[in-house]
CSV table of C-alpha atoms in Angstrom, one decimal:
chain,number,residue,atom,x,y,z
H,1,MET,CA,-23.9,62.7,-0.7
H,2,LYS,CA,-20.2,62.7,-1.6
H,3,VAL,CA,-18.4,59.5,-1.0
H,4,LEU,CA,-14.6,58.8,-0.9
H,5,ILE,CA,-13.3,55.3,-0.9
H,6,VAL,CA,-10.0,54.7,0.3
H,7,HIS,CA,-8.9,51.2,-1.3
H,8,ALA,CA,-5.7,49.5,-0.3
H,9,HIS,CA,-4.8,46.0,-1.6
H,10,PRO,CA,-1.7,44.8,-3.4
H,11,GLU,CA,-3.7,42.5,-5.8
H,12,PRO,CA,-5.8,44.4,-8.1
H,13,GLN,CA,-8.3,41.2,-8.6
H,14,SER,CA,-9.0,40.8,-5.0
H,15,PHE,CA,-12.1,40.1,-3.2
H,16,THR,CA,-11.4,43.4,-1.3
H,17,ALA,CA,-11.3,45.1,-4.7
H,18,ALA,CA,-14.6,43.7,-5.5
H,19,LEU,CA,-16.0,45.2,-2.2
H,20,ARG,CA,-14.6,48.4,-3.4
H,21,ASP,CA,-16.2,48.1,-7.0
H,22,GLN,CA,-19.6,46.8,-5.3
H,23,ALA,CA,-19.5,50.1,-3.2
H,24,VAL,CA,-18.9,52.5,-6.1
H,25,GLN,CA,-21.8,50.8,-8.0
H,26,THR,CA,-24.1,50.7,-5.1
H,27,PHE,CA,-23.4,54.5,-4.1
H,28,GLU,CA,-23.7,55.6,-7.8
H,29,ALA,CA,-27.0,53.7,-8.2
H,30,GLN,CA,-28.3,55.8,-5.5
H,31,GLY,CA,-27.1,59.1,-7.3
H,32,HIS,CA,-24.2,59.8,-5.0
H,33,GLN,CA,-20.8,61.1,-6.3
H,34,VAL,CA,-18.0,58.6,-5.8
H,35,GLN,CA,-14.2,59.4,-5.8
H,36,VAL,CA,-11.7,56.3,-5.1
H,37,SER,CA,-8.1,56.8,-3.8
H,38,ASP,CA,-6.5,53.4,-4.8
H,39,LEU,CA,-3.2,53.6,-2.7
H,40,TYR,CA,-1.5,50.8,-4.5
H,41,ALA,CA,-2.3,51.8,-7.9
H,42,MET,CA,-1.4,55.6,-7.0
H,43,ASN,CA,1.9,54.4,-5.7
H,44,TRP,CA,1.0,56.4,-2.6
H,45,ASN,CA,4.0,57.2,-0.3
H,46,PRO,CA,3.2,56.3,3.3
H,47,VAL,CA,6.2,57.8,5.0
H,48,ALA,CA,5.8,61.1,6.9
H,49,SER,CA,9.1,62.8,6.5
H,50,ALA,CA,10.9,66.1,6.1
H,51,GLU,CA,10.5,65.9,2.5
H,52,ASP,CA,6.6,66.5,3.1
H,53,PHE,CA,7.3,70.3,3.2
H,54,SER,CA,9.0,72.4,0.5
H,55,ALA,CA,9.6,74.9,3.0
H,56,ARG,CA,9.9,74.5,6.9
H,57,GLU,CA,9.1,76.9,9.9
H,58,ASN,CA,12.2,75.0,11.6
H,59,PRO,CA,14.6,73.7,9.2
H,60,GLU,CA,16.8,72.5,12.4
H,61,TYR,CA,14.4,70.1,13.9
H,62,LEU,CA,11.5,68.5,12.6
H,63,VAL,CA,8.2,68.5,14.7
H,64,TYR,CA,5.9,66.8,11.9
H,65,ALA,CA,2.5,68.0,13.4
H,66,LEU,CA,3.8,71.6,13.5
H,67,GLU,CA,5.1,71.6,9.9
H,68,GLN,CA,1.8,70.0,8.9
H,69,ARG,CA,-0.2,72.8,10.4
H,70,LEU,CA,1.8,75.5,9.0
H,71,GLY,CA,2.5,73.7,5.7
H,72,VAL,CA,-1.3,73.4,5.0
H,73,LYS,CA,-1.7,77.1,5.5
H,74,SER,CA,1.1,78.3,3.2
H,75,GLY,CA,0.9,75.8,0.6
H,76,SER,CA,4.4,74.3,1.3
H,77,ILE,CA,2.8,70.7,1.9
H,78,ALA,CA,3.5,68.1,-0.6
H,79,ALA,CA,0.9,68.1,-3.4
H,80,ASP,CA,0.0,64.4,-2.8
H,81,ILE,CA,-1.0,65.3,0.6
H,82,GLN,CA,-3.0,68.1,-0.4
H,83,GLN,CA,-4.9,66.2,-3.1
H,84,GLU,CA,-5.9,63.6,-0.3
H,85,LEU,CA,-7.1,66.3,1.9
H,86,ASP,CA,-8.9,67.9,-0.5
H,87,LYS,CA,-10.9,64.6,-1.3
H,88,LEU,CA,-11.4,63.9,2.4
H,89,LEU,CA,-12.7,67.7,3.0
H,90,TRP,CA,-15.1,67.3,0.2
H,91,ALA,CA,-16.4,63.9,1.5
H,92,ASP,CA,-19.6,63.5,3.5
H,93,LEU,CA,-18.7,59.8,4.0
H,94,VAL,CA,-15.3,58.2,3.7
H,95,VAL,CA,-15.2,54.1,3.3
H,96,PHE,CA,-11.8,52.7,4.2
H,97,ASN,CA,-11.6,49.4,2.3
H,98,PHE,CA,-8.4,47.1,3.1
H,99,PRO,CA,-7.2,43.6,4.2
H,100,ILE,CA,-6.3,43.3,8.0
H,101,PHE,CA,-2.4,43.1,8.2
H,102,TRP,CA,-1.3,42.0,11.7
H,103,PHE,CA,-4.5,43.0,13.3
H,104,SER,CA,-4.4,46.7,11.7
H,105,THR,CA,-4.1,48.4,8.3
H,106,PRO,CA,-1.5,47.8,5.7
H,107,ALA,CA,1.4,50.2,6.0
H,108,ILE,CA,0.4,52.1,2.8
H,109,LEU,CA,-2.8,52.8,4.5
H,110,LYS,CA,-1.5,53.5,7.9
H,111,GLY,CA,0.6,56.2,6.1
H,112,TRP,CA,-2.4,57.8,4.5
H,113,PHE,CA,-3.5,58.6,8.0
H,114,ASP,CA,0.1,59.8,9.3
H,115,ARG,CA,0.2,62.2,6.2
H,116,VAL,CA,-3.3,63.2,5.2
H,117,LEU,CA,-4.8,63.8,9.0
H,118,VAL,CA,-3.3,67.1,9.0
H,119,SER,CA,-2.9,68.9,12.4
H,120,GLY,CA,-4.9,72.3,12.5
H,121,VAL,CA,-7.5,71.0,9.8
H,122,CYS,CA,-8.7,67.6,11.3
H,123,TYR,CA,-7.8,68.1,15.0
H,124,GLY,CA,-5.5,70.3,17.1
H,125,GLY,CA,-5.6,71.7,20.7
H,126,LYS,CA,-9.1,70.8,22.2
H,127,ARG,CA,-10.3,69.8,18.8
H,128,PHE,CA,-10.9,66.1,18.9
H,129,TYR,CA,-13.5,63.5,19.5
H,130,ASP,CA,-16.9,65.2,19.2
H,131,GLN,CA,-15.2,68.4,18.6
H,132,GLY,CA,-12.8,67.2,15.9
H,133,GLY,CA,-12.1,69.0,12.7
H,134,LEU,CA,-14.2,66.5,10.7
H,135,VAL,CA,-17.4,66.7,12.8
H,136,GLY,CA,-20.4,65.8,10.4
H,137,LYS,CA,-18.6,63.2,8.3
H,138,LYS,CA,-19.2,59.7,8.4
H,139,ALA,CA,-16.7,56.9,8.3
H,140,LEU,CA,-17.2,53.2,7.3
H,141,VAL,CA,-14.4,50.5,7.9
H,142,THR,CA,-14.6,47.8,5.3
H,143,VAL,CA,-12.4,44.8,5.8
H,144,THR,CA,-11.2,41.4,4.8
H,145,LEU,CA,-9.9,38.9,7.4
H,146,GLY,CA,-8.3,35.4,7.0
H,147,GLY,CA,-9.8,34.5,10.2
H,148,ARG,CA,-13.0,32.6,11.0
H,149,GLU,CA,-15.6,34.6,12.8
H,150,HIS,CA,-15.4,32.3,15.8
H,151,MET,CA,-11.7,33.3,16.6
H,152,PHE,CA,-13.2,36.8,17.7
H,153,GLY,CA,-15.3,38.0,20.4
H,154,GLU,CA,-15.3,37.9,23.9
H,155,GLY,CA,-13.5,34.8,25.2
H,156,ALA,CA,-12.2,33.9,21.7
H,157,ILE,CA,-8.6,33.2,20.8
H,158,HIS,CA,-8.0,36.9,19.3
H,159,GLY,CA,-10.7,38.7,21.6
H,160,PRO,CA,-13.2,41.0,20.0
H,161,LEU,CA,-12.4,42.6,16.5
H,162,GLU,CA,-13.6,46.0,17.8
H,163,ASP,CA,-10.6,45.9,20.5
H,164,LEU,CA,-8.2,45.1,17.6
H,165,LEU,CA,-9.4,47.9,15.5
H,166,ARG,CA,-9.7,50.5,18.2
H,167,PRO,CA,-6.7,52.7,17.6
H,168,LEU,CA,-8.2,53.2,14.1
H,169,LEU,CA,-11.9,53.3,14.9
H,170,ARG,CA,-11.5,55.3,18.3
H,171,GLY,CA,-8.0,56.5,18.3
H,172,THR,CA,-7.9,57.9,14.7
H,173,LEU,CA,-11.5,58.1,13.1
H,174,ALA,CA,-13.4,59.2,16.1
H,175,TYR,CA,-10.6,61.1,17.2
H,176,VAL,CA,-10.8,63.6,14.3
H,177,GLY,CA,-14.8,63.9,14.6
H,178,PHE,CA,-16.0,61.3,12.2
H,179,GLU,CA,-19.3,59.4,13.2
H,180,VAL,CA,-18.0,56.0,13.0
H,181,LEU,CA,-20.3,53.2,11.7
H,182,GLU,CA,-19.9,49.5,12.7
H,183,PRO,CA,-17.4,48.1,10.5
H,184,PHE,CA,-18.5,45.6,7.6
H,185,VAL,CA,-16.5,42.4,7.7
H,186,ALA,CA,-15.7,39.8,5.5
H,187,TRP,CA,-14.5,36.5,7.1
H,188,HIS,CA,-12.2,33.9,6.0
H,189,VAL,CA,-12.3,35.3,2.6
H,190,PRO,CA,-8.8,33.4,1.0
H,191,TYR,CA,-10.5,29.8,1.8
H,192,ILE,CA,-14.4,30.6,1.1
H,193,SER,CA,-16.3,29.7,-2.0
H,194,GLU,CA,-17.4,32.0,-4.8
H,195,ASP,CA,-20.9,31.6,-3.5
H,196,ALA,CA,-20.0,32.7,-0.2
H,197,ARG,CA,-18.1,35.5,-1.5
H,198,LYS,CA,-21.1,36.5,-3.8
H,199,ALA,CA,-23.0,36.5,-0.3
H,200,PHE,CA,-20.7,38.9,1.2
H,201,LEU,CA,-21.0,41.4,-1.9
H,202,HIS,CA,-24.9,41.1,-1.6
H,203,SER,CA,-25.2,41.8,2.1
H,204,TYR,CA,-22.5,44.6,1.8
H,205,GLN,CA,-25.0,46.3,-1.2
H,206,GLN,CA,-27.9,46.0,1.3
H,207,ARG,CA,-25.9,47.6,4.1
H,208,LEU,CA,-24.7,50.2,1.9
H,209,GLU,CA,-28.3,50.9,0.4
H,210,HIS,CA,-29.7,51.4,4.1
H,211,LEU,CA,-26.4,53.2,5.5
H,212,SER,CA,-28.3,56.4,6.6
H,213,ASP,CA,-30.3,54.2,9.0
H,214,ASP,CA,-27.1,53.0,10.8
H,215,LEU,CA,-26.5,54.6,14.3
H,216,PRO,CA,-22.7,55.4,15.1
H,217,LEU,CA,-20.5,53.8,17.5
H,218,THR,CA,-20.5,55.7,20.8
H,219,PHE,CA,-17.2,57.2,22.0
H,220,PRO,CA,-15.9,59.8,24.6
H,221,ARG,CA,-17.3,63.4,24.5
H,222,LEU,CA,-15.0,66.2,25.6
H,223,SER,CA,-18.0,67.5,27.8
H,224,GLN,CA,-17.4,64.3,30.1
H,225,PHE,CA,-13.9,65.8,30.9
H,226,ASP,CA,-12.4,69.0,32.6
H,227,GLU,CA,-10.0,71.5,31.1
H,228,ALA,CA,-6.9,69.4,31.9
H,229,LEU,CA,-8.9,66.4,30.3
H,230,TYR,CA,-9.3,64.5,33.6
H,231,PRO,CA,-12.6,62.9,33.7
H,232,LEU,CA,-15.6,64.9,35.4
H,233,ALA,CA,-17.1,62.8,38.3
X,1,MET,CA,22.7,38.5,24.7
X,2,LYS,CA,22.2,39.6,21.0
X,3,VAL,CA,20.0,42.7,20.7
X,4,LEU,CA,18.2,44.3,17.9
X,5,ILE,CA,17.0,47.7,17.9
X,6,VAL,CA,14.3,48.8,15.5
X,7,HIS,CA,14.1,52.6,15.3
X,8,ALA,CA,11.6,54.8,13.5
X,9,HIS,CA,11.7,58.5,14.0
X,10,PRO,CA,11.9,61.2,11.1
X,11,GLU,CA,14.0,63.5,13.2
X,12,PRO,CA,17.6,62.4,13.7
X,13,GLN,CA,17.9,64.4,16.9
X,14,SER,CA,14.8,63.5,18.5
X,15,PHE,CA,14.3,62.4,21.8
X,16,THR,CA,13.3,58.9,20.7
X,17,ALA,CA,16.7,58.6,19.0
X,18,ALA,CA,18.4,59.5,22.5
X,19,LEU,CA,16.2,56.4,24.0
X,20,ARG,CA,17.9,54.5,21.1
X,21,ASP,CA,21.3,55.8,22.1
X,22,GLN,CA,20.6,54.9,25.7
X,23,ALA,CA,19.8,51.4,25.0
X,24,VAL,CA,22.7,50.9,22.5
X,25,GLN,CA,25.2,52.1,25.3
X,26,THR,CA,23.4,50.2,28.1
X,27,PHE,CA,23.5,47.0,26.3
X,28,GLU,CA,27.2,47.1,24.9
X,29,ALA,CA,28.1,48.4,28.5
X,30,GLN,CA,26.7,45.0,29.9
X,31,GLY,CA,28.6,43.3,27.2
X,32,HIS,CA,25.7,42.4,24.8
X,33,GLN,CA,26.0,42.6,20.9
X,34,VAL,CA,23.8,45.1,19.6
X,35,GLN,CA,22.5,45.9,15.9
X,36,VAL,CA,20.2,48.8,15.1
X,37,SER,CA,18.0,49.1,11.9
X,38,ASP,CA,17.2,52.9,11.8
X,39,LEU,CA,14.2,52.7,9.3
X,40,TYR,CA,14.4,56.4,8.2
X,41,ALA,CA,18.0,56.3,7.5
X,42,MET,CA,18.0,53.0,5.8
X,43,ASN,CA,15.0,54.6,3.6
X,44,TRP,CA,13.2,51.3,4.3
X,45,ASN,CA,10.4,50.5,2.1
X,46,PRO,CA,7.3,49.7,4.1
X,47,VAL,CA,4.9,48.4,1.2
X,48,ALA,CA,4.3,44.9,1.0
X,49,SER,CA,3.8,44.4,-2.7
X,50,ALA,CA,4.3,42.1,-5.8
X,51,GLU,CA,7.7,43.5,-6.2
X,52,ASP,CA,9.0,41.9,-3.1
X,53,PHE,CA,9.4,38.5,-5.0
X,54,SER,CA,11.9,38.0,-7.9
X,55,ALA,CA,9.8,35.0,-8.9
X,56,ARG,CA,6.4,34.1,-7.9
X,57,GLU,CA,4.6,30.7,-7.2
X,58,ASN,CA,1.5,32.5,-9.1
X,59,PRO,CA,2.3,35.4,-11.2
X,60,GLU,CA,-1.5,35.7,-11.9
X,61,TYR,CA,-2.7,36.5,-8.5
X,62,LEU,CA,-0.9,37.6,-5.5
X,63,VAL,CA,-1.4,36.0,-2.1
X,64,TYR,CA,1.2,37.8,0.0
X,65,ALA,CA,1.6,35.3,2.7
X,66,LEU,CA,2.0,32.5,0.4
X,67,GLU,CA,4.7,34.0,-1.7
X,68,GLN,CA,6.4,35.0,1.3
X,69,ARG,CA,6.5,31.3,2.5
X,70,LEU,CA,7.9,30.1,-0.9
X,71,GLY,CA,10.1,33.2,-1.5
X,72,VAL,CA,12.0,32.8,1.6
X,73,LYS,CA,12.6,29.1,0.8
X,74,SER,CA,13.6,29.6,-3.0
X,75,GLY,CA,15.7,32.9,-2.2
X,76,SER,CA,13.3,34.7,-4.4
X,77,ILE,CA,12.4,37.4,-1.6
X,78,ALA,CA,13.4,40.9,-1.8
X,79,ALA,CA,17.2,41.1,-0.3
X,80,ASP,CA,16.0,44.2,2.0
X,81,ILE,CA,13.5,41.5,3.6
X,82,GLN,CA,16.1,38.9,4.0
X,83,GLN,CA,18.4,41.2,5.8
X,84,GLU,CA,15.8,42.3,8.4
X,85,LEU,CA,14.9,38.6,8.7
X,86,ASP,CA,18.1,37.7,9.4
X,87,LYS,CA,18.8,40.2,12.1
X,88,LEU,CA,15.4,39.3,13.5
X,89,LEU,CA,16.5,35.5,13.7
X,90,TRP,CA,20.0,36.5,15.1
X,91,ALA,CA,18.5,38.4,18.0
X,92,ASP,CA,17.5,37.3,21.5
X,93,LEU,CA,15.9,40.9,22.4
X,94,VAL,CA,14.2,43.0,20.1
X,95,VAL,CA,13.5,46.6,21.0
X,96,PHE,CA,11.0,48.4,19.1
X,97,ASN,CA,11.7,52.4,19.5
X,98,PHE,CA,9.2,54.8,17.9
X,99,PRO,CA,6.8,57.8,18.6
X,100,ILE,CA,3.2,57.0,18.7
X,101,PHE,CA,1.4,58.1,15.6
X,102,TRP,CA,-2.2,57.9,15.8
X,103,PHE,CA,-2.2,55.3,18.8
X,104,SER,CA,-0.1,53.1,16.8
X,105,THR,CA,3.3,52.7,14.9
X,106,PRO,CA,4.6,55.0,12.2
X,107,ALA,CA,3.6,53.6,8.8
X,108,ILE,CA,7.3,52.8,8.1
X,109,LEU,CA,7.5,50.4,11.2
X,110,LYS,CA,4.0,49.1,10.4
X,111,GLY,CA,5.7,47.9,7.2
X,112,TRP,CA,8.8,46.3,8.9
X,113,PHE,CA,6.0,44.0,10.4
X,114,ASP,CA,4.1,43.6,7.2
X,115,ARG,CA,7.0,42.6,5.0
X,116,VAL,CA,9.5,40.9,7.7
X,117,LEU,CA,7.2,38.8,9.8
X,118,VAL,CA,7.5,36.2,7.0
X,119,SER,CA,4.7,33.3,7.1
X,120,GLY,CA,6.4,29.9,7.4
X,121,VAL,CA,9.1,31.4,9.4
X,122,CYS,CA,7.5,33.6,12.1
X,123,TYR,CA,4.2,32.1,12.0
X,124,GLY,CA,1.9,29.7,9.9
X,125,GLY,CA,-0.8,27.1,10.5
X,126,LYS,CA,-1.0,26.3,14.0
X,127,ARG,CA,2.3,28.1,14.9
X,128,PHE,CA,1.3,31.2,16.9
X,129,TYR,CA,1.0,32.7,20.3
X,130,ASP,CA,2.9,30.4,22.7
X,131,GLN,CA,3.7,28.0,19.4
X,132,GLY,CA,4.7,31.1,17.2
X,133,GLY,CA,7.9,30.9,15.1
X,134,LEU,CA,10.0,33.3,17.3
X,135,VAL,CA,9.5,31.4,20.7
X,136,GLY,CA,12.5,32.2,23.2
X,137,LYS,CA,12.8,35.8,21.9
X,138,LYS,CA,11.9,38.7,24.1
X,139,ALA,CA,10.4,42.1,22.8
X,140,LEU,CA,10.3,45.3,24.2
X,141,VAL,CA,8.1,48.4,22.9
X,142,THR,CA,9.5,51.9,23.9
X,143,VAL,CA,7.6,54.7,22.9
X,144,THR,CA,7.4,58.5,23.1
X,145,LEU,CA,4.0,60.3,23.5
X,146,GLY,CA,2.7,63.8,23.1
X,147,GLY,CA,-0.3,63.0,25.7
X,148,ARG,CA,0.0,63.1,29.4
X,149,GLU,CA,-0.1,60.0,31.8
X,150,HIS,CA,-3.6,61.0,33.2
X,151,MET,CA,-5.1,60.8,29.5
X,152,PHE,CA,-4.6,57.1,29.6
X,153,GLY,CA,-5.9,54.4,31.9
X,154,GLU,CA,-9.4,53.0,32.9
X,155,GLY,CA,-11.6,55.9,32.8
X,156,ALA,CA,-9.4,58.2,31.4
X,157,ILE,CA,-10.0,60.2,27.8
X,158,HIS,CA,-8.2,57.7,25.6
X,159,GLY,CA,-8.6,54.6,27.8
X,160,PRO,CA,-5.6,52.1,28.8
X,161,LEU,CA,-2.4,52.4,26.6
X,162,GLU,CA,-2.3,48.7,26.6
X,163,ASP,CA,-5.7,48.5,24.8
X,164,LEU,CA,-4.2,50.7,22.3
X,165,LEU,CA,-0.9,49.0,21.7
X,166,ARG,CA,-2.8,45.7,21.8
X,167,PRO,CA,-2.6,44.8,18.0
X,168,LEU,CA,1.0,45.4,18.2
X,169,LEU,CA,1.6,43.8,21.6
X,170,ARG,CA,-0.7,40.7,21.5
X,171,GLY,CA,-1.8,40.6,17.7
X,172,THR,CA,1.7,41.1,16.3
X,173,LEU,CA,4.6,40.3,18.9
X,174,ALA,CA,2.7,37.7,21.1
X,175,TYR,CA,1.2,36.3,17.9
X,176,VAL,CA,4.5,35.4,16.4
X,177,GLY,CA,5.8,33.8,19.9
X,178,PHE,CA,7.8,36.7,21.4
X,179,GLU,CA,7.7,37.2,25.3
X,180,VAL,CA,6.6,40.7,25.4
X,181,LEU,CA,7.8,42.8,28.3
X,182,GLU,CA,5.7,45.6,29.7
X,183,PRO,CA,6.3,48.9,27.3
X,184,PHE,CA,8.6,51.6,28.5
X,185,VAL,CA,6.4,54.9,27.9
X,186,ALA,CA,8.0,58.6,27.9
X,187,TRP,CA,5.0,60.8,28.3
X,188,HIS,CA,4.4,64.3,27.0
X,189,VAL,CA,7.8,64.4,25.5
X,190,PRO,CA,7.4,67.6,23.2
X,191,TYR,CA,6.4,69.7,26.2
X,192,ILE,CA,8.8,68.7,29.1
X,193,SER,CA,12.0,70.0,30.2
X,194,GLU,CA,15.6,68.9,29.6
X,195,ASP,CA,15.6,67.6,33.2
X,196,ALA,CA,12.5,65.6,32.8
X,197,ARG,CA,13.9,64.1,29.4
X,198,LYS,CA,17.2,63.2,31.3
X,199,ALA,CA,14.9,61.5,34.2
X,200,PHE,CA,13.2,59.4,31.5
X,201,LEU,CA,16.8,58.4,30.0
X,202,HIS,CA,18.1,57.5,33.5
X,203,SER,CA,14.9,55.5,34.4
X,204,TYR,CA,15.3,53.8,30.9
X,205,GLN,CA,18.8,52.7,31.6
X,206,GLN,CA,17.9,51.4,34.9
X,207,ARG,CA,15.1,49.4,33.5
X,208,LEU,CA,17.4,48.0,30.7
X,209,GLU,CA,20.1,47.1,33.2
X,210,HIS,CA,17.6,44.8,35.1
X,211,LEU,CA,15.8,43.6,32.0
X,212,SER,CA,16.2,40.0,32.7
X,213,ASP,CA,14.0,40.2,36.0
X,214,ASP,CA,11.0,41.4,34.1
X,215,LEU,CA,8.0,38.9,33.8
X,216,PRO,CA,6.4,38.8,30.5
X,217,LEU,CA,3.0,40.0,29.7
X,218,THR,CA,0.3,37.4,29.8
X,219,PHE,CA,-1.4,36.2,26.5
X,220,PRO,CA,-3.6,33.4,25.4
X,221,ARG,CA,-1.9,29.8,25.1
X,222,LEU,CA,-2.9,27.5,22.3
X,223,SER,CA,-3.6,24.8,24.9
X,224,GLN,CA,-6.7,26.6,26.2
X,225,PHE,CA,-8.3,26.1,22.8
X,226,ASP,CA,-9.6,23.1,20.8
X,227,GLU,CA,-8.2,22.1,17.3
X,228,ALA,CA,-10.6,24.4,15.6
X,229,LEU,CA,-9.6,27.2,17.9
X,230,TYR,CA,-12.8,27.2,19.9
X,231,PRO,CA,-12.0,28.1,23.6
X,232,LEU,CA,-12.1,24.8,25.7
X,233,ALA,CA,-14.5,25.0,28.7
């Protein structure tokens, strides 16, 4: 299996980085090939802009998705985007490894999605959800959190974590066709003991060793909707 | 009233920019004071990192929220963050004006939240939701979308838009204490006629002229939870 780990944490010694290293080790011990995109170390530019195209279909007015679609065909898309897109298309499994910032991804990772999930390759027209451009690939979201587990879930103060991660799990990853696995969550990370951290690393290793047994989460299928995307009765 | 408009769109002539201009005009005609943070025009840096602090409490290991809390007191926080924080604290109403990218904010705006909603000022400890640091201020989210209105809502292919915007509306804005108003949504924007766009601008103007009549959305209150944040029976 070919695995891409997209890692985003501003502190190189963070527990989030330890989870990344655990994943690299575990996958390599199983004989898988691994590439890591460490967005902070790469000084990744997260801002989708006109500068992403060396030539434009319409130099007067930027429609970003349209220029992506044409730029990736003509080779005028920025080299840093093309490099990440190549890794994405190479991978069978992509692990997104990050700390929750404002119940969402850090901006540097949000900008990876904004720039790399190129229209015409990853989605476009009726190619989304189970018809998305990345069908056949799996995605795993691995997050660290400051909050405690009892603060999340039905009736809890912040509600279910799956609801908070919905723009990512469903709106982004399932949208482009990934089989999305249940997220791995390390709770209360800034406040826990070394032993509790080791326990998270150990359970992460066990999860990764048996990842092929995981059933993906369930999302809409285009066959449930008509041509105009109204739900079928 | 003092109004801050935080605007994020890569195309200066976009319809999203027309909504920004409509808001400036409408508020000024009502005698309100308006400031605009145009994040693309400002070349805003969205990446939360160690470089945001000229001096650090702990130079060996970055805990971003902790350094924010101390940096804003000692004056060692980056000047661009302090400038945005000053505008935020000045404002009675903040309008976030952007196109939906991946069912969420463009990365450049996500990084405004990551960097400007400083721990110790906007939230911290038990100061969140109705006890948040920005209690007394209102927030309005104004978005443009490619999708059609029937693609959103219960049973629709993408589900309710409020669910997709939940990390922003509840997890970010309500979390720091804002009264969050119902979002203003312009649907299907890249594909509609000039007349349809004018109709959106007109209904936006009418909404803004009567904004003080709006009831805020409902979110959790800390009084519904015990000291450890378990829900009270």
